[in-house]
Coordinates of C-alpha atoms in Angstrom, one line a residue:
M1 CA 14.5 79.9 -111.3
D2 CA 17.6 82.0 -110.5
V3 CA 21.3 81.1 -110.9
I4 CA 24.3 82.5 -109.1
A5 CA 27.9 81.5 -108.9
T6 CA 30.3 81.4 -106.0
A7 CA 33.7 83.3 -106.0
G8 CA 36.5 83.3 -103.6
H9 CA 39.9 81.9 -102.4
V10 CA 40.6 78.2 -102.0
D11 CA 39.8 76.8 -98.5
H12 CA 37.5 79.8 -97.7
G13 CA 34.5 77.5 -97.5
K14 CA 32.6 78.1 -100.7
S15 CA 31.5 74.5 -101.2
T16 CA 30.8 74.0 -97.4
L17 CA 28.5 77.0 -97.5
V18 CA 26.8 75.7 -100.6
R19 CA 26.2 72.3 -98.9
A20 CA 24.8 74.2 -95.9
L21 CA 22.4 76.2 -98.0
T22 CA 21.2 73.4 -100.3
G23 CA 21.9 70.1 -98.5
M24 CA 23.6 68.9 -101.7
E25 CA 27.2 68.0 -102.4
P26 CA 28.5 70.3 -105.2
D27 CA 31.8 68.5 -105.7
R28 CA 31.2 65.9 -108.4
W29 CA 34.5 64.1 -108.5
E30 CA 35.8 61.5 -106.0
E31 CA 39.1 63.3 -106.0
E32 CA 37.5 66.6 -105.0
R33 CA 35.8 65.0 -102.1
R34 CA 38.9 63.0 -101.0
R35 CA 41.1 66.1 -101.2
G36 CA 38.5 68.6 -100.0
L37 CA 39.4 70.7 -103.0
T38 CA 37.1 71.9 -105.7
I39 CA 38.8 71.3 -109.0
D40 CA 36.0 71.7 -111.6
L41 CA 32.5 73.3 -111.6
G42 CA 30.1 72.0 -109.0
F43 CA 26.3 72.4 -109.1
A44 CA 23.6 72.4 -106.4
W45 CA 20.2 73.8 -106.0
T46 CA 17.6 74.6 -103.4
T47 CA 14.2 76.1 -102.7
L48 CA 14.4 79.2 -100.7
P49 CA 11.8 80.0 -97.9
S50 CA 9.8 82.1 -100.3
G51 CA 9.5 79.1 -102.7
R52 CA 12.0 80.6 -105.1
R53 CA 14.2 78.0 -106.8
L54 CA 17.9 78.8 -106.8
A55 CA 20.7 77.0 -108.6
I56 CA 24.3 77.6 -107.5
V57 CA 27.4 77.1 -109.7
D58 CA 30.3 76.4 -107.3
V59 CA 33.6 77.4 -108.8
P60 CA 37.1 76.2 -107.8
G61 CA 39.1 78.7 -105.8
H62 CA 42.7 77.5 -106.5
E63 CA 44.7 79.6 -109.0
R64 CA 45.5 76.5 -111.1
F65 CA 41.8 76.2 -111.9
I66 CA 41.0 79.8 -112.9
G67 CA 39.9 78.7 -116.3
N68 CA 37.3 76.4 -114.8
M69 CA 36.1 79.3 -112.6
L70 CA 35.7 81.6 -115.6
A71 CA 33.6 78.9 -117.4
G72 CA 31.2 78.9 -114.4
V73 CA 30.7 82.6 -113.9
G74 CA 30.5 83.7 -117.6
S75 CA 26.7 83.2 -118.0
V76 CA 25.4 84.0 -114.5
P77 CA 24.0 87.4 -113.4
A78 CA 25.1 87.4 -109.8
A79 CA 27.7 86.1 -107.4
L80 CA 28.1 84.9 -103.9
V81 CA 31.5 86.2 -102.8
V82 CA 33.0 84.1 -100.0
V83 CA 35.8 85.2 -97.8
A84 CA 37.0 83.4 -94.6
A85 CA 37.0 85.4 -91.4
D86 CA 40.3 83.7 -90.3
D87 CA 42.1 84.6 -93.5
G88 CA 40.6 87.7 -95.0
W89 CA 41.2 89.1 -98.5
S90 CA 43.5 86.7 -100.3
A91 CA 45.2 86.2 -103.7
Q92 CA 42.3 84.3 -105.3
T93 CA 39.8 86.6 -103.7
A94 CA 41.4 89.4 -105.6
E95 CA 41.6 87.4 -108.9
H96 CA 38.0 86.2 -108.7
V97 CA 36.7 89.7 -107.9
A98 CA 38.8 91.1 -110.7
V99 CA 37.0 88.6 -113.0
L100 CA 33.6 89.7 -111.8
D101 CA 34.6 93.3 -112.2
A102 CA 35.9 92.7 -115.7
L103 CA 32.7 90.9 -116.6
G104 CA 30.7 93.9 -115.3
V105 CA 28.8 91.9 -112.7
R106 CA 26.7 94.3 -110.6
H107 CA 24.8 92.0 -108.2
A108 CA 26.5 90.1 -105.4
L109 CA 26.3 89.1 -101.8
L110 CA 29.3 88.9 -99.5
A111 CA 29.5 85.9 -97.0
V112 CA 32.3 86.0 -94.5
T113 CA 32.6 82.3 -93.5
K114 CA 34.2 80.6 -90.6
A115 CA 32.8 83.2 -88.2
D116 CA 33.2 80.6 -85.5
L117 CA 37.0 80.8 -85.8
A118 CA 37.6 84.5 -85.9
D119 CA 35.9 87.9 -85.6
P120 CA 34.2 88.5 -89.0
A121 CA 33.7 92.2 -88.4
P122 CA 37.1 93.5 -89.6
V123 CA 36.9 91.2 -92.7
L124 CA 33.4 92.4 -93.5
T125 CA 34.5 96.0 -93.4
D126 CA 37.7 95.5 -95.4
V127 CA 36.1 93.4 -98.1
R128 CA 33.1 95.6 -98.6
E129 CA 35.4 98.6 -99.0
R130 CA 37.4 96.7 -101.7
L131 CA 34.3 95.6 -103.5
A132 CA 32.9 99.1 -103.5
A133 CA 35.7 100.1 -106.0
T134 CA 34.5 97.5 -108.5
S135 CA 31.4 97.0 -110.7
L136 CA 29.8 95.2 -107.7
G137 CA 29.5 98.4 -105.8
D138 CA 27.9 98.5 -102.3
V139 CA 27.6 94.8 -101.6
P140 CA 25.6 93.6 -98.5
G141 CA 27.7 91.3 -96.3
L142 CA 26.9 88.7 -93.7
A143 CA 28.9 86.6 -91.3
V144 CA 28.2 82.9 -91.4
S145 CA 29.5 79.6 -90.0
A146 CA 28.6 76.6 -92.1
A147 CA 30.1 74.4 -89.4
T148 CA 27.7 75.5 -86.7
G149 CA 24.8 76.7 -88.9
A150 CA 24.9 80.2 -87.5
G151 CA 24.0 82.8 -90.1
V152 CA 22.9 80.3 -92.7
P153 CA 19.2 81.3 -92.6
E154 CA 20.3 84.9 -92.8
V155 CA 22.4 84.2 -95.9
A156 CA 19.4 82.5 -97.5
A157 CA 17.2 85.5 -96.7
A158 CA 19.8 87.9 -98.1
L159 CA 19.9 85.8 -101.3
E160 CA 16.1 86.2 -101.5
T161 CA 16.7 90.0 -101.5
L162 CA 19.5 89.8 -104.0
L163 CA 17.6 87.7 -106.4
A164 CA 14.5 90.0 -106.2
G165 CA 16.6 92.9 -107.5
L166 CA 18.0 91.1 -110.5
P167 CA 16.9 92.4 -113.9
A168 CA 14.4 90.2 -115.6
P169 CA 15.9 87.9 -118.3
D170 CA 14.8 88.3 -121.9
R171 CA 12.8 85.1 -122.5
G172 CA 12.0 86.2 -126.0
A173 CA 15.7 86.4 -127.0
P174 CA 17.4 83.8 -129.1
V175 CA 19.1 80.9 -127.3
R176 CA 22.8 80.8 -126.8
L177 CA 23.6 78.0 -124.3
W178 CA 27.3 77.8 -123.5
I179 CA 28.0 74.2 -122.7
D180 CA 29.9 73.6 -119.5
R181 CA 29.5 69.8 -119.3
A182 CA 28.8 67.0 -121.8
F183 CA 28.4 63.3 -120.9
P184 CA 26.7 60.2 -122.1
I185 CA 23.7 58.5 -120.3
K186 CA 23.0 54.9 -121.1
G187 CA 19.8 54.5 -123.1
A188 CA 19.4 58.3 -123.6
G189 CA 22.6 59.4 -125.4
T190 CA 24.4 62.6 -125.1
V191 CA 23.5 65.2 -122.4
V192 CA 24.9 68.7 -122.1
T193 CA 24.4 71.2 -119.4
G194 CA 24.7 75.0 -119.2
T195 CA 23.2 78.2 -117.8
L196 CA 20.3 79.4 -120.0
A197 CA 20.8 83.2 -119.7
A198 CA 18.1 84.2 -122.2
G199 CA 15.4 82.7 -124.3
T200 CA 13.5 79.4 -123.8
V201 CA 14.2 75.8 -124.8
A202 CA 11.9 72.8 -125.1
P203 CA 11.9 69.2 -126.4
G204 CA 11.6 69.1 -130.1
D205 CA 13.5 72.4 -130.6
R206 CA 16.3 72.5 -133.1
L207 CA 19.5 74.4 -132.2
Q208 CA 22.6 75.2 -134.2
L209 CA 25.8 73.4 -133.1
G210 CA 28.7 74.5 -135.2
D211 CA 27.8 74.1 -138.8
R212 CA 24.8 71.8 -138.3
E213 CA 21.5 71.7 -136.5
V214 CA 20.7 69.2 -133.7
G215 CA 17.4 68.2 -132.2
I216 CA 16.6 68.4 -128.5
R217 CA 15.1 65.1 -127.3
G218 CA 14.5 66.1 -123.7
V219 CA 15.0 69.0 -121.3
Q220 CA 15.7 68.8 -117.5
S221 CA 16.1 71.5 -115.0
L222 CA 17.3 70.9 -111.5
G223 CA 17.2 67.2 -112.0
R224 CA 13.6 67.1 -113.3
P225 CA 12.2 66.8 -116.8
V226 CA 10.4 70.0 -117.9
E227 CA 8.2 70.8 -120.9
R228 CA 9.9 74.1 -121.3
A229 CA 12.8 75.8 -119.6
E230 CA 12.9 79.6 -119.4
A231 CA 15.8 81.9 -118.6
T232 CA 17.4 82.2 -116.2
A233 CA 17.9 78.5 -115.5
R234 CA 20.3 75.6 -115.2
V235 CA 19.4 73.1 -117.9
A236 CA 20.4 69.7 -119.1
L237 CA 19.6 68.9 -122.7
N238 CA 19.4 65.5 -124.2
L239 CA 20.7 65.9 -127.8
R240 CA 19.7 63.7 -130.7
G241 CA 22.3 62.3 -133.0
V242 CA 25.4 63.8 -131.4
A243 CA 28.2 61.8 -129.9
V244 CA 29.7 63.1 -126.7
E245 CA 33.2 63.0 -128.3
E246 CA 32.0 65.7 -130.7
L247 CA 31.4 68.2 -127.9
A248 CA 33.6 70.2 -125.5
R249 CA 33.2 72.8 -122.9
G250 CA 32.9 76.2 -124.6
D251 CA 30.7 74.9 -127.5
A252 CA 27.4 76.7 -127.8
L253 CA 23.9 75.7 -128.8
L254 CA 22.3 78.5 -130.7
T255 CA 19.0 79.6 -132.2
P256 CA 19.6 79.0 -135.9
G257 CA 20.6 82.1 -137.8
A258 CA 20.5 84.3 -134.7
F259 CA 24.3 84.6 -134.1
R260 CA 27.3 85.4 -136.3
S261 CA 30.4 83.2 -135.7
T262 CA 33.5 85.4 -136.2
V263 CA 37.2 85.3 -135.7
D264 CA 37.7 89.1 -136.1
V265 CA 36.0 91.4 -133.5
D266 CA 36.4 95.0 -132.5
V267 CA 36.1 95.7 -128.8
T268 CA 36.5 98.6 -126.4
L269 CA 38.2 97.9 -123.1
D270 CA 36.6 98.8 -119.9
V271 CA 39.3 100.6 -117.9
G272 CA 36.9 102.0 -115.2
G273 CA 36.2 100.5 -111.9
G274 CA 39.1 99.0 -110.1
R275 CA 41.4 98.8 -113.2
A276 CA 44.1 101.3 -114.0
A277 CA 43.4 103.6 -116.9
G278 CA 46.8 102.8 -118.4
D279 CA 46.2 99.0 -118.6
E280 CA 45.3 99.2 -122.3
A281 CA 48.7 100.6 -123.0
R282 CA 50.3 97.4 -121.6
L283 CA 48.2 94.9 -123.5
P284 CA 49.9 91.6 -124.3
A285 CA 50.3 90.6 -128.0
E286 CA 48.3 87.5 -127.2
A287 CA 45.6 86.9 -124.6
V288 CA 42.9 84.4 -123.8
V289 CA 39.4 85.5 -124.5
H290 CA 36.6 84.2 -122.2
V291 CA 32.9 84.4 -123.0
G292 CA 30.3 82.1 -121.5
S293 CA 32.1 78.9 -120.9
A294 CA 34.4 79.3 -123.9
A295 CA 38.1 80.2 -123.8
V296 CA 39.9 81.0 -127.0
G297 CA 43.3 82.4 -127.7
A298 CA 43.5 85.7 -129.5
R299 CA 46.0 88.1 -131.1
V300 CA 45.6 91.6 -129.7
R301 CA 45.9 94.6 -132.0
P302 CA 45.5 97.9 -130.2
L303 CA 43.8 100.5 -132.5
E304 CA 43.9 103.7 -130.3
G305 CA 42.8 104.5 -126.8
T306 CA 40.6 101.7 -125.5
A307 CA 39.7 100.3 -129.0
V308 CA 41.2 96.9 -129.8
R309 CA 40.9 94.4 -132.6
L310 CA 41.0 90.7 -131.7
R311 CA 41.9 87.9 -134.1
L312 CA 40.5 84.8 -132.4
A313 CA 42.2 81.4 -132.8
G314 CA 38.7 79.9 -133.4
P315 CA 35.3 81.3 -134.3
L316 CA 32.9 82.3 -131.5
P317 CA 29.2 83.2 -131.9
L318 CA 29.3 86.8 -130.7
R319 CA 26.9 89.7 -130.9
I320 CA 27.1 93.5 -130.5
G321 CA 27.0 94.3 -126.8
D322 CA 28.5 91.0 -125.6
R323 CA 30.9 91.2 -122.6
L324 CA 34.3 89.5 -123.1
L325 CA 37.1 89.0 -120.6
L326 CA 40.7 89.2 -121.8
R327 CA 43.1 87.4 -119.6
D328 CA 46.8 87.6 -119.7
P329 CA 47.9 84.3 -118.1
G330 CA 51.5 85.5 -117.7
A331 CA 50.6 88.6 -115.7
R332 CA 47.5 87.1 -114.0
R333 CA 45.6 90.2 -115.2
V334 CA 42.1 90.4 -116.6
L335 CA 40.3 93.2 -118.6
G336 CA 36.7 93.5 -119.5
A337 CA 35.8 94.3 -123.1
D338 CA 32.6 95.2 -124.8
V339 CA 31.9 93.8 -128.3
R340 CA 31.4 96.7 -130.7
D341 CA 31.6 94.9 -134.1
V342 CA 31.6 91.3 -135.1
D343 CA 32.1 92.0 -138.8
P344 CA 34.7 94.8 -138.8
P345 CA 36.2 96.4 -141.9
E346 CA 39.7 95.6 -143.0
L347 CA 42.5 98.0 -142.0
R348 CA 44.5 98.4 -145.1
R349 CA 45.5 102.1 -145.4
R350 CA 47.8 104.2 -143.3
G351 CA 45.8 105.7 -140.4
A352 CA 43.0 103.2 -140.8
A353 CA 43.4 101.9 -137.2
R354 CA 43.1 105.4 -135.8
Q355 CA 40.1 106.2 -138.0
R356 CA 38.4 102.9 -136.9
A357 CA 39.0 103.7 -133.2
A358 CA 37.4 107.1 -133.7
E359 CA 34.4 105.5 -135.4
L360 CA 34.0 103.1 -132.4
A361 CA 34.3 105.9 -130.0
A362 CA 31.6 107.9 -131.7
Q363 CA 29.3 104.9 -132.3
P364 CA 26.3 105.0 -129.9
S365 CA 24.5 101.9 -128.7
G366 CA 21.0 100.7 -129.3
A367 CA 18.9 101.9 -132.2
A368 CA 21.2 104.9 -132.8
G369 CA 24.2 102.6 -133.0
A370 CA 22.3 100.3 -135.4
A371 CA 21.6 103.3 -137.7
A372 CA 25.2 104.4 -137.6
D373 CA 26.5 100.9 -138.4
L374 CA 24.0 100.4 -141.2
A375 CA 25.0 103.8 -142.7
R376 CA 28.6 102.7 -142.8
R377 CA 27.8 99.3 -144.4
R378 CA 25.2 100.9 -146.7
I379 CA 23.7 97.5 -147.7
V380 CA 23.6 94.2 -145.8
R381 CA 21.5 91.1 -145.6
T382 CA 18.8 91.7 -143.0
A383 CA 19.5 88.3 -141.4
D384 CA 23.3 89.1 -141.1
F385 CA 22.6 92.5 -139.6
T386 CA 20.2 91.2 -136.9
A387 CA 22.6 88.2 -136.3
M388 CA 25.2 90.8 -135.4
G389 CA 23.0 91.9 -132.6
W390 CA 21.6 95.1 -134.1
P391 CA 17.9 96.0 -134.3
V392 CA 16.6 97.1 -137.7
P393 CA 16.7 100.9 -137.5
A394 CA 13.7 103.1 -138.3
G395 CA 13.8 104.3 -141.9
A396 CA 15.8 101.4 -143.2
T397 CA 14.6 99.9 -146.5
A398 CA 14.1 96.2 -146.9
V399 CA 14.4 94.9 -150.4
G400 CA 14.0 91.1 -150.5
P401 CA 16.6 89.7 -148.1
W402 CA 18.6 93.0 -148.2
L403 CA 18.5 96.0 -145.8
L404 CA 19.5 99.4 -147.1
A405 CA 20.5 102.3 -144.8
P406 CA 17.9 105.1 -144.3
G407 CA 18.0 107.6 -147.2
L408 CA 20.2 105.4 -149.3
V409 CA 17.4 104.4 -151.8
D410 CA 16.8 108.1 -152.5
Q411 CA 20.5 108.8 -153.0
L412 CA 20.8 105.9 -155.4
A413 CA 17.7 106.9 -157.3
A414 CA 19.0 110.5 -157.7
A415 CA 22.3 109.2 -159.1
L416 CA 20.7 106.8 -161.6
P417 CA 19.7 109.3 -164.3
G418 CA 23.3 110.4 -164.6
I419 CA 24.4 106.9 -165.1
V420 CA 21.7 106.2 -167.8
G421 CA 22.5 109.5 -169.5
R422 CA 26.3 108.8 -169.7
Y423 CA 25.6 105.3 -171.0
R424 CA 23.3 106.6 -173.8
Q425 CA 25.9 109.2 -174.8
L426 CA 28.4 106.4 -175.4
R427 CA 25.7 104.0 -176.9
P428 CA 22.9 106.2 -178.4
L429 CA 21.3 103.2 -180.1
E430 CA 20.7 101.4 -176.8
A431 CA 17.7 102.3 -174.7
G432 CA 19.8 102.3 -171.5
P433 CA 22.3 100.3 -169.5
P434 CA 21.6 96.7 -168.7
V435 CA 20.6 96.0 -165.0
A436 CA 24.1 94.4 -164.4
V437 CA 25.8 97.6 -165.5
V438 CA 23.6 99.7 -163.2
R439 CA 24.3 97.3 -160.3
R440 CA 28.1 97.8 -160.8
A441 CA 27.8 101.5 -161.2
L442 CA 25.8 101.9 -158.0
E443 CA 28.0 99.4 -156.1
L444 CA 25.0 97.2 -155.3
P445 CA 25.6 93.6 -154.2
D446 CA 22.7 92.1 -156.2
D447 CA 20.7 92.7 -159.4
E448 CA 17.5 92.4 -157.5
L449 CA 18.2 95.7 -155.8
V450 CA 18.1 97.7 -159.0
P451 CA 14.3 97.9 -159.4
A452 CA 14.1 99.6 -156.0
V453 CA 16.0 102.7 -157.2
V454 CA 14.3 103.0 -160.6
R455 CA 11.9 106.0 -160.7
P456 CA 10.1 107.9 -163.5
P457 CA 11.0 108.9 -166.1
L458 CA 13.2 105.9 -165.9
A459 CA 11.8 102.4 -166.2
L460 CA 12.9 98.8 -166.4
R461 CA 12.4 97.5 -169.9
E462 CA 13.7 94.2 -171.2
G463 CA 16.5 94.0 -168.6
R464 CA 17.6 97.6 -169.1
V465 CA 17.1 100.8 -167.3
A466 CA 15.7 103.1 -169.9
V467 CA 14.1 106.6 -170.2
A468 CA 10.5 106.0 -171.2
T469 CA 10.7 108.9 -173.8
A470 CA 14.3 108.4 -174.9
G471 CA 13.6 107.8 -178.5
L472 CA 16.1 107.2 -181.3
P473 CA 18.9 109.4 -182.6
P474 CA 17.5 111.9 -185.2
R475 CA 19.2 110.2 -188.2
V476 CA 17.9 106.8 -187.2
Q477 CA 14.5 108.2 -186.4
Q478 CA 14.2 109.7 -189.8
A479 CA 15.0 106.4 -191.5
V480 CA 12.6 104.5 -189.3
D481 CA 9.9 107.0 -190.0
A482 CA 10.4 106.4 -193.8
V483 CA 10.0 102.7 -193.3
R484 CA 6.8 103.1 -191.2
T485 CA 5.4 105.5 -193.8
R486 CA 5.9 102.8 -196.5
L487 CA 4.3 100.1 -194.2
A488 CA 1.3 102.4 -193.5
G489 CA 0.3 102.0 -197.1
D490 CA 1.3 98.3 -197.4
P491 CA 1.6 96.6 -194.0
F492 CA 3.3 93.5 -195.3
A493 CA 5.8 95.2 -197.7
A494 CA 8.9 94.6 -195.5
P495 CA 11.9 96.5 -196.9
E496 CA 14.6 94.4 -198.5
A497 CA 18.0 94.2 -196.8
P498 CA 19.7 96.4 -199.4
D499 CA 16.9 99.1 -198.9
L500 CA 17.4 99.0 -195.1
A501 CA 21.2 99.3 -195.5
A502 CA 20.8 102.1 -197.9
A503 CA 18.7 103.9 -195.4
G504 CA 21.4 103.5 -192.7
L505 CA 19.4 100.9 -190.8
G506 CA 22.0 98.3 -189.9
P507 CA 21.5 95.5 -187.2
R508 CA 22.2 97.9 -184.3
E509 CA 19.8 100.6 -185.6
L510 CA 17.1 98.1 -186.3
A511 CA 17.5 96.5 -182.8
A512 CA 17.2 99.9 -181.2
A513 CA 14.0 100.6 -183.2
V514 CA 12.5 97.3 -182.1
R515 CA 13.4 98.0 -178.4
D516 CA 11.8 101.4 -178.8
G517 CA 8.6 99.7 -180.0
Q518 CA 8.7 101.4 -183.4
L519 CA 9.3 98.3 -185.5
V520 CA 8.5 94.6 -185.0
R521 CA 11.1 92.0 -185.9
I522 CA 9.4 89.0 -187.5
A523 CA 12.6 87.2 -188.5
D524 CA 16.1 88.1 -189.5
G525 CA 15.8 90.8 -192.2
V526 CA 12.0 91.1 -191.9
Y527 CA 10.7 94.1 -190.0
L528 CA 7.1 95.3 -190.0
A529 CA 5.2 98.0 -188.1
P530 CA 3.6 97.6 -184.7
G531 CA 0.0 96.3 -184.9
V532 CA 0.8 93.9 -187.8
E533 CA -0.6 91.0 -185.8
A534 CA -4.1 92.5 -185.7
V535 CA -3.9 93.4 -189.4
A536 CA -2.7 89.9 -190.4
R537 CA -5.6 88.3 -188.3
E538 CA -8.1 90.6 -189.9
R539 CA -7.0 89.7 -193.4
L540 CA -7.0 85.9 -192.6
A541 CA -10.5 86.2 -191.1
G542 CA -11.8 86.6 -194.6
V543 CA -10.1 83.4 -195.9
P544 CA -12.1 80.1 -195.6
A545 CA -10.5 77.8 -193.0
P546 CA -8.4 75.8 -193.1
F547 CA -6.2 77.8 -195.4
T548 CA -2.8 77.2 -197.0
L549 CA 0.3 79.4 -196.8
S550 CA -0.4 80.4 -200.4
Q551 CA -3.9 81.6 -199.6
A552 CA -2.5 83.6 -196.6
R553 CA 0.2 85.1 -198.7
S554 CA -2.4 86.2 -201.3
A555 CA -4.6 87.7 -198.5
W556 CA -1.7 89.7 -197.2
G557 CA -0.5 90.7 -200.7
T558 CA 3.1 90.0 -199.9
T559 CA 6.0 87.7 -201.0
R560 CA 7.0 84.3 -199.8
R561 CA 10.0 86.0 -198.1
V562 CA 7.6 87.7 -195.8
A563 CA 4.7 85.3 -195.7
V564 CA 6.7 82.2 -194.4
P565 CA 8.3 83.9 -191.3
L566 CA 5.1 85.9 -190.6
M567 CA 3.0 82.7 -190.5
E568 CA 5.5 81.0 -188.2
W569 CA 5.6 84.2 -186.1
L570 CA 1.8 84.0 -185.8
D571 CA 1.9 80.3 -185.0
A572 CA 4.3 81.0 -182.1
R573 CA 2.1 83.8 -180.8
G574 CA -1.0 81.6 -180.8
V575 CA -2.8 83.6 -183.5
T576 CA -2.9 80.7 -185.9
E577 CA -2.8 76.9 -185.5
R578 CA -0.9 74.6 -187.8
L579 CA -2.8 71.4 -188.7
P580 CA -1.3 68.0 -189.5
D581 CA -1.7 68.6 -193.3
S582 CA 0.3 71.9 -192.9
T583 CA -2.8 74.0 -193.4
R584 CA -3.8 76.5 -190.8
R585 CA -6.7 78.0 -189.1
L586 CA -7.2 81.0 -186.7
R587 CA -7.4 80.1 -183.1

């Protein structure tokens, strides 16, 4: 299916032409039919001679309903511009074409209607010249009279040609369906309609609506139930568990996690085409931002040149590359704007706005733009980065849910030895800084990123980043060596606390020796040499089981001060098993 929207001045025959092309009445309201005036969006569809299905969004042409017109054209890729032969280029023709130009629409067909009332040739020539100065470019034009039927087949054939030249929609893209209608159906519940510009939707899908997910009970397209609707298409979705009062035009149904809702957005204005290059210098302090079917007020902060920051009155699900329309209701002026950042940095320092404008001016698009943006952010959650609309750049490093800029891991790894070295200078008895200290020093957002930047000779050990061969300070090492020499001759002769203190081994020094693997802490004040577990087991193997604590102490040749905590230590490690009568046996 293809979808186009009409554009043109009131009373120039847009709805009449749609009726002639489709055989359907696009005006939905009784008041519209009674007055012969389109007030809100109308919808009709037809099958063209080739079998191609075409849906038409018919927009109101009166200046009072420009907001409704904008809601209709925001998601469609092409336009049917309608101008009456007996009236020519008019006020709303200019405003509607300015809207299409600001939105960057590049595909259109010109229909000069009421050709039975006046010579259409001068109007065709005049309007095509005007359109050539806009994004629409060289637009084919035809004369038609819906009243007599003359030219209607030719318009249908020209629409075939127009639609054949449209770029293929991205059916693998996430869904963002801007709602243009919401209404209840008895026995079915709430139904919403919109133009599916990308992606696919099917019954059973779950889509994000605000801060919750909703289920899709059924899908219709052009009045018929379908198993799956693919872009581009007009769709009606039957939502599960949503009251119609909870919905409004401009709400969006989204693929969960695929879009970032934001109130702050950096854009660059499009001042090409038919707009004056000085328009950005006359920006209003406040404007209405249009995207899809949504319209949101915004405060406008010029940065420099064409770069502008918008503070939206309410959040919108935007992505990098989106096209917005800024409308100044007081001046009846519109400007197109390209979204450049949906999570922009704060502007706190003097000159920050100018610097930000320069960054936006230098930022490329596509993969190169993604790499530049990630380099500025350094580290970001992958889901957040892709939800902004960026592809993951080549060379980026993924660590769990995080994405690091290309080359950043190497930079951080190179900086880490200096951090460890400075920490050990201040705390020589500690093997290295705790992971949390390293995280803060490297300005990382999460402890789980630290292992990714630890490289030999550094290693993670007991929650610290340590040098594998760091060792102990010379004085402490000498005292520990003396203890180990004593234990080599008598493995269970743990030094008394006064002896340790006299050797300069206080709690901090002993803890450092344990972390370094040179001593084993059995209990408070009881330190033995590494390998004591194997020696203790070997000695106990020669004692008949079950054995008592007294028998174990004798086998070890030590005092009760050492034997009691050593036995409990062995119990805890599964070397020995305590029996109900308090005797033990080897496991």
